Coordinates of C-alpha atoms in Angstrom, one line a residue:
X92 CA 129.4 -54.1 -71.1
X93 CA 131.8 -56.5 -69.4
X94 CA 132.0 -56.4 -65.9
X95 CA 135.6 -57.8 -64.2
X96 CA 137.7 -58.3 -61.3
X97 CA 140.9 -59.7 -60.4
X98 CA 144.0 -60.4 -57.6
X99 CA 147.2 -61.1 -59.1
X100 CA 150.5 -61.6 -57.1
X101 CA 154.1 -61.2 -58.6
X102 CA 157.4 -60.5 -57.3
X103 CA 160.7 -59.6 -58.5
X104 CA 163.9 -62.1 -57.8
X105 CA 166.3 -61.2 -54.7
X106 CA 169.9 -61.4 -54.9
X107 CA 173.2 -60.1 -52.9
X108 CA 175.4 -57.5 -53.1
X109 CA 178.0 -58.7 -56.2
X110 CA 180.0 -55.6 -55.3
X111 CA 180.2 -54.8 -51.9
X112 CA 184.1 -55.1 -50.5
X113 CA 182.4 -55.9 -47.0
X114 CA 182.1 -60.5 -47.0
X115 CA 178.9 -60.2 -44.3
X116 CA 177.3 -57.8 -46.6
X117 CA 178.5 -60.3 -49.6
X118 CA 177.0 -63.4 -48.2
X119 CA 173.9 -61.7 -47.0
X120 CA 171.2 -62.2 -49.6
X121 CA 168.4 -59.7 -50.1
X122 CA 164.6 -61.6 -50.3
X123 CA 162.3 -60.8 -52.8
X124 CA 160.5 -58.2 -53.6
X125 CA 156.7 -58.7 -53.8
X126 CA 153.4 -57.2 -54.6
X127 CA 149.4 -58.1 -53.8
X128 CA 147.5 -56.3 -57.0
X129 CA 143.5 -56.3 -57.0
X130 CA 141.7 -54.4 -59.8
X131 CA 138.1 -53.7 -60.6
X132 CA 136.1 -52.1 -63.4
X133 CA 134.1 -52.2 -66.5
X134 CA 134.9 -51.9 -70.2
X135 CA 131.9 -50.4 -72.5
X136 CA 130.5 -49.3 -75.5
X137 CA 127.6 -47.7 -75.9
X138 CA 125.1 -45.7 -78.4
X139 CA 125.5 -47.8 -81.7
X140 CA 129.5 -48.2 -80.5
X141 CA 130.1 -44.3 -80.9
X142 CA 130.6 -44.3 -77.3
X143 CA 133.5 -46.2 -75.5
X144 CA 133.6 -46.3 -71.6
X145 CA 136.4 -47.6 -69.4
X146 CA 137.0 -47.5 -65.6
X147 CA 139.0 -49.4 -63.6
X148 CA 139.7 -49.1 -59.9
X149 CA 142.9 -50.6 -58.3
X150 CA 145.2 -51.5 -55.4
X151 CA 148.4 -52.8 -54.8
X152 CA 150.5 -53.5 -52.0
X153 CA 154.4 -53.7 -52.0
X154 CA 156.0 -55.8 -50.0
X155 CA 160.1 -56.0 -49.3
X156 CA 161.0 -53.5 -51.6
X157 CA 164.1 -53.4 -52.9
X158 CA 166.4 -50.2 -51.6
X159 CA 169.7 -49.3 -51.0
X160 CA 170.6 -48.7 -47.3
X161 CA 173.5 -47.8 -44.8
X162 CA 174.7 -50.8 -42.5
X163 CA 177.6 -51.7 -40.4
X164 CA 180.4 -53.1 -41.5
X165 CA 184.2 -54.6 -39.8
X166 CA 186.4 -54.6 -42.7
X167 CA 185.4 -51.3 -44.6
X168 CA 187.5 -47.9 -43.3
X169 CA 184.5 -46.1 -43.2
X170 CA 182.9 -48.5 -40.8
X171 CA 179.5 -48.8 -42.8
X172 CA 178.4 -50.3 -46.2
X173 CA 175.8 -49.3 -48.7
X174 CA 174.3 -52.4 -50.1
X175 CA 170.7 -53.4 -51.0
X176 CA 168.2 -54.4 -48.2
X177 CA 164.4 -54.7 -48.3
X178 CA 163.2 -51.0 -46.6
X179 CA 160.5 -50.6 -47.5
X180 CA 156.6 -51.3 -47.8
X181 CA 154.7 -49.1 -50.7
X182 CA 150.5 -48.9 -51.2
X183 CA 149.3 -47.9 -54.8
X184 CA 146.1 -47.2 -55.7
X185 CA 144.1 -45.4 -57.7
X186 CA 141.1 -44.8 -60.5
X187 CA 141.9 -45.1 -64.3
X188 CA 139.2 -43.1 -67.0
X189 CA 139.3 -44.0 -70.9
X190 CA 136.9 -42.7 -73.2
X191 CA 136.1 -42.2 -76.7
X192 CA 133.5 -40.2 -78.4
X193 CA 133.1 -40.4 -82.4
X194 CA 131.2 -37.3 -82.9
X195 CA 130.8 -37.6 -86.5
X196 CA 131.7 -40.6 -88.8
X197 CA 134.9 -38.8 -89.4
X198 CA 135.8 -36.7 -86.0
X199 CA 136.8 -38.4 -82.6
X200 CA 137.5 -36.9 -79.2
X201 CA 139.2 -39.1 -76.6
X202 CA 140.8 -38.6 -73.2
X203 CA 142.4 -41.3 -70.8
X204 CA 142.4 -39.6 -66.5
X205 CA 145.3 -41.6 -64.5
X206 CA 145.0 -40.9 -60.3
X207 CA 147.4 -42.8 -58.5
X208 CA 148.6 -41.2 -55.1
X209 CA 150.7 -43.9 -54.0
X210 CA 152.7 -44.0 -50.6
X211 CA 155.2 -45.4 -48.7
X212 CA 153.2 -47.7 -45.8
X213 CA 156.6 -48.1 -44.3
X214 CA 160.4 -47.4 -44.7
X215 CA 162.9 -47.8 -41.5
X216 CA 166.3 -47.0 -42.4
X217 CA 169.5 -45.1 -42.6
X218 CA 169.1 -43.4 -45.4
X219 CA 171.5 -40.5 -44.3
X220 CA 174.9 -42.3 -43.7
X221 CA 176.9 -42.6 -40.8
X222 CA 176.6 -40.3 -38.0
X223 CA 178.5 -38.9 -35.1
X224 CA 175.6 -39.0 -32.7
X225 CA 173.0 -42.0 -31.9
X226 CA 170.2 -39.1 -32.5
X227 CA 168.1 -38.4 -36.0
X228 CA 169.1 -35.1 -37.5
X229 CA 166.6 -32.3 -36.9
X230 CA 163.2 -33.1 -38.3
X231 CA 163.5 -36.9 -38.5
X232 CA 162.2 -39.7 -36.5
X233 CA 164.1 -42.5 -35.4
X234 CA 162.1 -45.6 -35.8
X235 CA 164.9 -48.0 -34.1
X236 CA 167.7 -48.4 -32.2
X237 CA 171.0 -46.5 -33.4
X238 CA 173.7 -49.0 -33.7
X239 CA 177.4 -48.5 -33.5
X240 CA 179.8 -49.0 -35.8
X241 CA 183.9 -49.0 -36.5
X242 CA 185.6 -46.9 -36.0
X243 CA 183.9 -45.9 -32.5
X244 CA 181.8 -43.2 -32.4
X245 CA 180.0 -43.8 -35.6
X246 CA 176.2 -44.6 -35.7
X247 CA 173.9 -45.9 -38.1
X248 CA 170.1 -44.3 -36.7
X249 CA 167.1 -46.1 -38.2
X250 CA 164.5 -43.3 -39.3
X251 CA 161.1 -43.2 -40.9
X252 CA 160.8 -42.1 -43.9
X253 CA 157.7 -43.1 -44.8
X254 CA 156.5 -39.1 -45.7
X255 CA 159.0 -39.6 -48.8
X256 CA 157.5 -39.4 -51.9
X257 CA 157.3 -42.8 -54.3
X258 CA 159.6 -42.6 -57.2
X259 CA 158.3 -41.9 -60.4
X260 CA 154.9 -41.9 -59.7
X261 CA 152.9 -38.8 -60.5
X262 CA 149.6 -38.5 -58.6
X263 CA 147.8 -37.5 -62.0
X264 CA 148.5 -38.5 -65.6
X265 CA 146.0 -37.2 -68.2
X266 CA 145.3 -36.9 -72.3
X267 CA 142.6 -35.2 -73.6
X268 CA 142.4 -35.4 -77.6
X269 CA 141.0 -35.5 -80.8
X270 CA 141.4 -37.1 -84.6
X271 CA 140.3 -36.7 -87.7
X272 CA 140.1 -39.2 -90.8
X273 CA 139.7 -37.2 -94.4
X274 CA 138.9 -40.1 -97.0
X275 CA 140.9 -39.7 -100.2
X276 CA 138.9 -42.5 -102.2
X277 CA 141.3 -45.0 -103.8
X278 CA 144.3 -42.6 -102.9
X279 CA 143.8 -44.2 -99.3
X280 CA 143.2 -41.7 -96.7
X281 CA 144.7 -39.0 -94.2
X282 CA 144.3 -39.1 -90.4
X283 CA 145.1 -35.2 -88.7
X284 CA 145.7 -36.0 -85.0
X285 CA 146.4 -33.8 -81.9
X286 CA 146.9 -34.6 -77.8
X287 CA 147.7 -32.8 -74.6
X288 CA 149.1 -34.5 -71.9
X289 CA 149.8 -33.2 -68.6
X290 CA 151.5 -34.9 -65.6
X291 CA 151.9 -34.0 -61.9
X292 CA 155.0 -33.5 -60.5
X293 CA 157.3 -36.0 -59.5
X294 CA 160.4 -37.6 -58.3
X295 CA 163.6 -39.3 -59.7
X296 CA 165.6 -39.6 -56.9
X297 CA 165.4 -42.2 -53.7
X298 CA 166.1 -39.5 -51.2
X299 CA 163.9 -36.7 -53.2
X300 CA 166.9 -34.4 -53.3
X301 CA 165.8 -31.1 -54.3
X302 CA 167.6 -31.6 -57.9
X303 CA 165.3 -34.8 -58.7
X304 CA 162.1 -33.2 -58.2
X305 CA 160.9 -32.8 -61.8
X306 CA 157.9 -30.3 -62.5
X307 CA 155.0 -30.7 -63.3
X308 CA 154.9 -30.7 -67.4
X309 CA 152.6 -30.4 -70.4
X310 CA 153.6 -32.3 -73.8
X311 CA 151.1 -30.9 -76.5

């Protein structure tokens, strides 16, 4: 049985926007992207070693993250530039199961359970693009001031958009299984092996367009 716990903080490198047309978007950079990680759990065998037993609870917070965002600019027609800012703020967490059961010297069930409902904490921005009134569109909540842009009569309006959904992260993520070694002497041997794994729905797309949304599947 071995008992652990750890904190562990990484971050991924900021930059500026090679590409943008606009020079204050071009000599802005973007900071980096960081995250606070904090895991607990145990790893065990038991009965003889017929019997593995993993858990592990976790957290991580996101700091900065990295999106891509509407803002003003002087020199582009449009009056606005998409470039990459840091939006957002994201929790993860979750419970992660393994286990492994050799019922007879030759047959093994196993199964791994993944939970992770993670969230947005916070994300205040145009994510929309420029607008002809300093209000949100119906059903959104500005979460700043609206700021003007060129040509007049433009707006870029700060929302929240915190109730988006995380990409790519599927609240569950489970395989349940089973294996079985036939012993073929000095031949070598044969190993028959089958799985089912099932994950939640998810997203693919920033803005969770109705296109991204992938369903919830089952790979046997």
């Amino acid at each position: 049985l071995l008992l652990y716990a750890f904190w562990q903080r990484a971050f991924k490198s900021g930059g500026f926007n090679a590409g943008v047309s606009d020079l204050s978007a071009f000599v802005t950079p973007y900071d980096d992207e960081s995250v606070d990680s904090y895991e607990t759990g145990f790893k065990s065998e038991w009965f003889d070693h017929r019997l593995r037993l993993n858990v592990n609870a976790f957290f991580a917070e996101y700091s900065d993250l990295q999106r891509s965002a509407v803002t003003p600019s002087l020199s582009a027609p449009s009056g606005v530039v998409t470039v990459v800012t840091n939006a957002a703020s994201v929790e993860s967490y979750g419970l992660e199961i393994e286990a492994s059961a050799r019922i007879t010297p030759d047959f093994t069930v196993f199964s791994n359970v993944g939970w992770n409902p993670a969230k947005y904490s916070e994300y205040c921005k145009d994510i929309n693009g420029v607008s002809a009134s300093p209000l949100p569109l119906p059903g959104q909540v500005a979460c700043g001031p609206a700021v003007a842009t060129t040509p007049p009569g433009n707006f870029i309006v700060p929302t929240d958009n915190s109730g988006l959904h995380t990409l790519r992260s599927p609240e569950w993520d489970t395989t349940f299984g089973a294996s079985y070694d036939v012993d073929l002497a000095d031949a070598g041997g044969l190993t028959f092996n089958t799985s089912v794994n099932y994950r939640s729905e998810a997203w693919t797309q920033l803005l969770n367009l109705p296109y991204s949304h992938r369903e919830p599947m089952t790979i046997w």
